[in-house]
CSV table of C-alpha atoms in Angstrom, one decimal:
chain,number,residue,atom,x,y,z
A,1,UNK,CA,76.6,105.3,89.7
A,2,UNK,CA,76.6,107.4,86.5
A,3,UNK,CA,77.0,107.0,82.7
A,4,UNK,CA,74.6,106.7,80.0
A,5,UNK,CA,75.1,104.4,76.7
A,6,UNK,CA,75.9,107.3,74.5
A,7,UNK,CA,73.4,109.3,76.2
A,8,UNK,CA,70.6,106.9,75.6
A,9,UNK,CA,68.5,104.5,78.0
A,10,UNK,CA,69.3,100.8,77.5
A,11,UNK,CA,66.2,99.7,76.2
A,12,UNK,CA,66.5,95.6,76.8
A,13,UNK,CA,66.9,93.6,79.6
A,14,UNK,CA,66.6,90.0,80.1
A,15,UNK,CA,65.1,88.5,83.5
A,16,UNK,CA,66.4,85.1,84.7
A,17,UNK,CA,64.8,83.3,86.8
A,18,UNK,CA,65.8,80.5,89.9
A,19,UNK,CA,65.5,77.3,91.7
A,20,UNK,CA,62.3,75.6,92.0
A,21,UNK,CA,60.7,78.3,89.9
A,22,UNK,CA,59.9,78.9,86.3
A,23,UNK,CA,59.9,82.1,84.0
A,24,UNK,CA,56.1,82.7,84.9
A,25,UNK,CA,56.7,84.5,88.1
A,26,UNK,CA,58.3,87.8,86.4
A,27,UNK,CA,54.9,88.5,85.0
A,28,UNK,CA,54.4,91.5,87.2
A,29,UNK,CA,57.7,92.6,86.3
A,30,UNK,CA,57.4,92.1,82.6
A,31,UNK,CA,54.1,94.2,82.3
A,32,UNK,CA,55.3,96.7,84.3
A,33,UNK,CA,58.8,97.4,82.2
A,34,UNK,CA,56.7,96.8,78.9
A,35,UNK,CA,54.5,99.1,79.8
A,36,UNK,CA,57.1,101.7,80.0
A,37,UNK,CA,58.7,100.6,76.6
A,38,UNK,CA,61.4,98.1,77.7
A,39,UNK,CA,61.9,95.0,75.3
A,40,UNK,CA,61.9,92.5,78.1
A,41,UNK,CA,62.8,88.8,77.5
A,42,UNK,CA,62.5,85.8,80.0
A,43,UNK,CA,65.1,82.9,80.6
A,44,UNK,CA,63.6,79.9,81.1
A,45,UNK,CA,66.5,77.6,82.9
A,46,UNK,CA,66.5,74.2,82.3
A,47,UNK,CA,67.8,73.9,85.7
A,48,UNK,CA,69.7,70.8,84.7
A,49,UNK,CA,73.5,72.4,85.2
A,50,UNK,CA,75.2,75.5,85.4
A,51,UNK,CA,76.4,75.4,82.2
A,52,UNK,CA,73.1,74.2,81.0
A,53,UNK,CA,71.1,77.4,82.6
A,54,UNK,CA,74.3,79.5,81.6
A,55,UNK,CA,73.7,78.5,77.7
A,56,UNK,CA,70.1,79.3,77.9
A,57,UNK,CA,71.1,82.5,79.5
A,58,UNK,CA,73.5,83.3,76.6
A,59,UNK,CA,71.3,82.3,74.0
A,60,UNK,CA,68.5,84.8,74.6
A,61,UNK,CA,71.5,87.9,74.8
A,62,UNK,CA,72.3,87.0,71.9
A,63,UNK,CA,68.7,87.7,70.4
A,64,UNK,CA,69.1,91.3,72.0
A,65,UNK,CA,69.5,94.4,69.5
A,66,UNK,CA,71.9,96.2,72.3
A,67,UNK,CA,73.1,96.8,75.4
A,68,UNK,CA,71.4,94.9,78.0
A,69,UNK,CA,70.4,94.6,81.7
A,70,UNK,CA,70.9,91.4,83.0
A,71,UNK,CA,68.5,90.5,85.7
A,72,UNK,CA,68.7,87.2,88.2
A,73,UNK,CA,66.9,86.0,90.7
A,74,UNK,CA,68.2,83.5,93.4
A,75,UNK,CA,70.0,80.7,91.8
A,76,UNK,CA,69.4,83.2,88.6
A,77,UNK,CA,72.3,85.3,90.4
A,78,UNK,CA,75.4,82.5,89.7
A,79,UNK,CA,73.7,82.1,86.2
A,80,UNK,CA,74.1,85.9,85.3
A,81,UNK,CA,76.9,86.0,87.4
A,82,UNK,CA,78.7,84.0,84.9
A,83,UNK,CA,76.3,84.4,81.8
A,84,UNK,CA,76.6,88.5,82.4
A,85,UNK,CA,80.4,88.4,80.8
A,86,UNK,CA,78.6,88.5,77.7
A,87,UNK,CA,79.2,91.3,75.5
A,88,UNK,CA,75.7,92.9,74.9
A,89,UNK,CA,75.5,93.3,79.2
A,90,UNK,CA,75.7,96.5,80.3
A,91,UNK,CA,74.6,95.9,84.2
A,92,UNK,CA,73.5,93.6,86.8
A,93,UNK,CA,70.6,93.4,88.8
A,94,UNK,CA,70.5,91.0,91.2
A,95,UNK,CA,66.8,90.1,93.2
A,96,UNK,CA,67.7,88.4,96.6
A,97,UNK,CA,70.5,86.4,94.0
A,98,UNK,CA,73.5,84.1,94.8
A,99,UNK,CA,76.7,86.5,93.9
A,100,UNK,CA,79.6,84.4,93.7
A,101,UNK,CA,83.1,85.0,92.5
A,102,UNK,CA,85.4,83.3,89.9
A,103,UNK,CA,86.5,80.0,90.7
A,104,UNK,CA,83.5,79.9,94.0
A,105,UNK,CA,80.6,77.8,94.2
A,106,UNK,CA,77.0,78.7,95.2
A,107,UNK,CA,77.2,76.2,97.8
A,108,UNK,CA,80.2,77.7,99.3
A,109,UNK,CA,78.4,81.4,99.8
A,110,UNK,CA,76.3,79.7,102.9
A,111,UNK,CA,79.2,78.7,104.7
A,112,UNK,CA,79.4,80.8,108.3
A,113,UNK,CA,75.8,81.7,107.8
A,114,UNK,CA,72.4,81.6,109.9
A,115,UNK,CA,70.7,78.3,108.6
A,116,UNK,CA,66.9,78.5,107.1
A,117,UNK,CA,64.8,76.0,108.6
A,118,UNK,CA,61.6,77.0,107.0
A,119,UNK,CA,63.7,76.5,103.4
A,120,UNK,CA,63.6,72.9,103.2
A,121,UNK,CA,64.5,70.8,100.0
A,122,UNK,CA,63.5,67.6,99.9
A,123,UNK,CA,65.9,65.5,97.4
A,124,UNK,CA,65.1,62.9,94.7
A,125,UNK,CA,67.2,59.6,94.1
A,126,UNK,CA,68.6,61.1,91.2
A,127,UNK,CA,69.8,64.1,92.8
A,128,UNK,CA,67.1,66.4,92.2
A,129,UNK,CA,65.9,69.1,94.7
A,130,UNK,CA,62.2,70.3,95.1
A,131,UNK,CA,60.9,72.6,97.6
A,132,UNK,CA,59.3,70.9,100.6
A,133,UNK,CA,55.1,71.7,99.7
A,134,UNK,CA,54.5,71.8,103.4
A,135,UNK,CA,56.9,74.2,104.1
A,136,UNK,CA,57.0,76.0,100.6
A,137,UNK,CA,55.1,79.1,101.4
A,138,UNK,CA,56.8,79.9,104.8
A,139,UNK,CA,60.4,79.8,103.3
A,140,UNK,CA,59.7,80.8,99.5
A,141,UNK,CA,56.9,83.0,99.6
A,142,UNK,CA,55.3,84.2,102.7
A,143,UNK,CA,53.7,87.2,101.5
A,144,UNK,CA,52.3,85.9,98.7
A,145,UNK,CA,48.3,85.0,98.8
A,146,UNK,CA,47.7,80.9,99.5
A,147,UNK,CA,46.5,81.0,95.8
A,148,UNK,CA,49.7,82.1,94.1
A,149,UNK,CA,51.8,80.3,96.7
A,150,UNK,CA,49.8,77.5,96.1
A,151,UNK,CA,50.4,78.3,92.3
A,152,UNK,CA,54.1,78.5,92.8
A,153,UNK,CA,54.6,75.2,94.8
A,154,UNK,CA,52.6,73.4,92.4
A,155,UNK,CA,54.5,74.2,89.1
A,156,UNK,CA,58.2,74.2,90.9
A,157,UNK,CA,60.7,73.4,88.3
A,158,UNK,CA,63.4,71.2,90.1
A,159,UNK,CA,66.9,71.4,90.2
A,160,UNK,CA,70.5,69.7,89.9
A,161,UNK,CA,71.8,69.8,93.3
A,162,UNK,CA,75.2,68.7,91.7
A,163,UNK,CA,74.8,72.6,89.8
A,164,UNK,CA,75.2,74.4,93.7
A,165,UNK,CA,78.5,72.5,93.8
A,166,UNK,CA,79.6,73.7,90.1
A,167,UNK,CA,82.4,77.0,90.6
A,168,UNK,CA,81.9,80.0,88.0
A,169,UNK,CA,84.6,80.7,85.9
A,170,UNK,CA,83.6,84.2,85.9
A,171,UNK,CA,82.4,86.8,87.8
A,172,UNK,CA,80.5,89.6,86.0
A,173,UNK,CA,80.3,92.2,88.6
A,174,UNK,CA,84.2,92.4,88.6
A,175,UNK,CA,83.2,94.2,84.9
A,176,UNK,CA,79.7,95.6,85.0
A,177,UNK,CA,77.7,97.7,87.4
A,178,UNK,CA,75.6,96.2,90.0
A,179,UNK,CA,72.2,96.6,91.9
A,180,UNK,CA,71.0,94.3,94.3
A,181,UNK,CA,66.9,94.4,95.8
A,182,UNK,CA,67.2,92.3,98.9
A,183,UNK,CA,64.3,90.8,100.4
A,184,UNK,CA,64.2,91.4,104.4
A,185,UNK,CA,62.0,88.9,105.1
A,186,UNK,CA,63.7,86.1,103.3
A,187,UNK,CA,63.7,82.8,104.2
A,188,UNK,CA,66.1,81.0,101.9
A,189,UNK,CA,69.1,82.7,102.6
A,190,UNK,CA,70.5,84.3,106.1
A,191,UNK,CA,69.9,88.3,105.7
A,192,UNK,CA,73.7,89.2,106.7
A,193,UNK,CA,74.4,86.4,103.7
A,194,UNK,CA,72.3,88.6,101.5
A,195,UNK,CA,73.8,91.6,102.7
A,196,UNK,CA,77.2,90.2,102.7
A,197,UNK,CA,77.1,89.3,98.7
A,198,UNK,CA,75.5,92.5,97.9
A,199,UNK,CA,78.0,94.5,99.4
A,200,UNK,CA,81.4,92.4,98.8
A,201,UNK,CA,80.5,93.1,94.9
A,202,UNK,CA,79.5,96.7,95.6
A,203,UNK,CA,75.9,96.8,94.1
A,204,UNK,CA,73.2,99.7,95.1
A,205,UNK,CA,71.5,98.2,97.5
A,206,UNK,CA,67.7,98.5,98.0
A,207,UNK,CA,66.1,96.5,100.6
A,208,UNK,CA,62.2,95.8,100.8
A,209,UNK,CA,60.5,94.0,103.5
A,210,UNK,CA,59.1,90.7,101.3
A,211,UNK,CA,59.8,86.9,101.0
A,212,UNK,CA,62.4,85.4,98.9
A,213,UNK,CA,59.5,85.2,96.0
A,214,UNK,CA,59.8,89.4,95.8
A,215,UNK,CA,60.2,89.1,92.0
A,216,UNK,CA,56.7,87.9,92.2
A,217,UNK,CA,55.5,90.0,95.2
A,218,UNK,CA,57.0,93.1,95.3
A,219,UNK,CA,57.1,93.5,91.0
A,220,UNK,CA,57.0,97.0,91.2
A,221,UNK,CA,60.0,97.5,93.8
A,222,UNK,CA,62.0,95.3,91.1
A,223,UNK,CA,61.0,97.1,88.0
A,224,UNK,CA,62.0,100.6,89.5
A,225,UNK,CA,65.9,99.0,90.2
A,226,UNK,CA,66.0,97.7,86.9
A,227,UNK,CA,64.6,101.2,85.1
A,228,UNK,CA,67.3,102.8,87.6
A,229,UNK,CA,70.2,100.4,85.9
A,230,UNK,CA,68.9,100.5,82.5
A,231,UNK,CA,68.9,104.6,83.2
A,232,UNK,CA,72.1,104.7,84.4
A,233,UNK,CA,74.7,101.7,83.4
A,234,UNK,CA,77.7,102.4,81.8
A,235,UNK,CA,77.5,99.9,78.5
A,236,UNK,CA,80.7,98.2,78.1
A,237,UNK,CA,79.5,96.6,74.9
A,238,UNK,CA,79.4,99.6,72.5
């Protein structure tokens, strides 16, 4: 894919994170885009709706001084996959992300798909979803260490199970570019699923042999893609 913003790099992107999980795990992927000059800001999703995590989503574009990649992980896929409409987005980048289409819920991408029985969510009586701790590291992050996995299940942010049942009303990646790093090893979703998503909405794919928690694991592989969007993404916001 080709095009530049005027001839010059986008300079901001915005990393969203997903289920069960907090901003804190793009560290690695912050310091390594900062490093390189990026002005990088994190999402932090209530997790409480879609629209919730979609209006937290919106609100930190709308602190950015330009075009914009839009980063999501997971559940952070639907988000940006509706939140990326906004005018300062200039691509997509989605990290082992949910990819529906308008008028489609995330619940509905699973259907005629493997099921992951090391991904097990154990729900509260008011509807909220954590990761099961005994089988957290196995189906969310297998190659992390048992200290940061440990780390990870600890401080899991639950979620809205009611928000997996919630359709977008749009669907960026009809309207921006698209990359997609797929984990091979991932637990959470089937890998034809993954596959399937990536290619129905016609990202780049790159595919790296981690867990689902890649955008803690494998922060490098995911800072490349996103320097590749930034490089290349055509800015429909000018």
């Amino acid at each position: 894919m080709s095009g530049t913003t005027g001839g010059q790099e986008i300079e901001n992107v915005v990393l969203v994170h997903g289920a069960f999980a907090d901003g804190s795990g793009w560290r690695g992927v912050y310091d390594r885009l900062t490093t390189q000059g990026y002005r990088v800001a994190i999402v932090q999703n209530p997790l409480t709706s879609l629209d919730d995590d979609v209006a937290a989503t919106r609100r930190v574009l709308d602190q950015q001084n330009g075009p914009t990649i839009l980063v999501g992980h997971s559940w952070g896929g639907t988000v940006i996959t509706e939140a990326g409409v906004h005018p300062n987005v200039a691509g997509l980048v989605y990290v082992s992300a949910l990819a529906p289409d308008a008028g489609e819920t995330t619940a509905q991408q699973y259907e005629g798909f493997a099921p992951t029985p090391d991904f097990v969510i154990d729900v509260t009586e008011d509807g909220y979803g954590f990761l099961n701790p005994e089988k957290f590291k196995a189906g969310f992050a297998a190659d992390a260490s048992d200290a940061d996995a440990a780390f990870l299940r600890d401080s899991q942010v639950p979620v809205n199970m009611a928000a997996f049942s919630t359709p977008v009303k749009n669907a960026a990646w009809r309207h921006r570019p698209s990359w997609a790093v797929i984990a091979t090893e991932d637990k959470a979703f089937d890998q034809a699923m993954l596959q399937h998503m990536a290619n129905r909405i016609g990202a780049t794919i790159t595919n790296v042999p981690a867990s689902h928690a890649l955008y803690a694991t494998q922060p490098g592989v995911v800072a490349d893609v996103i320097v590749t969007a930034a490089r290349y993404a055509v800015s429909v916001a000018r």
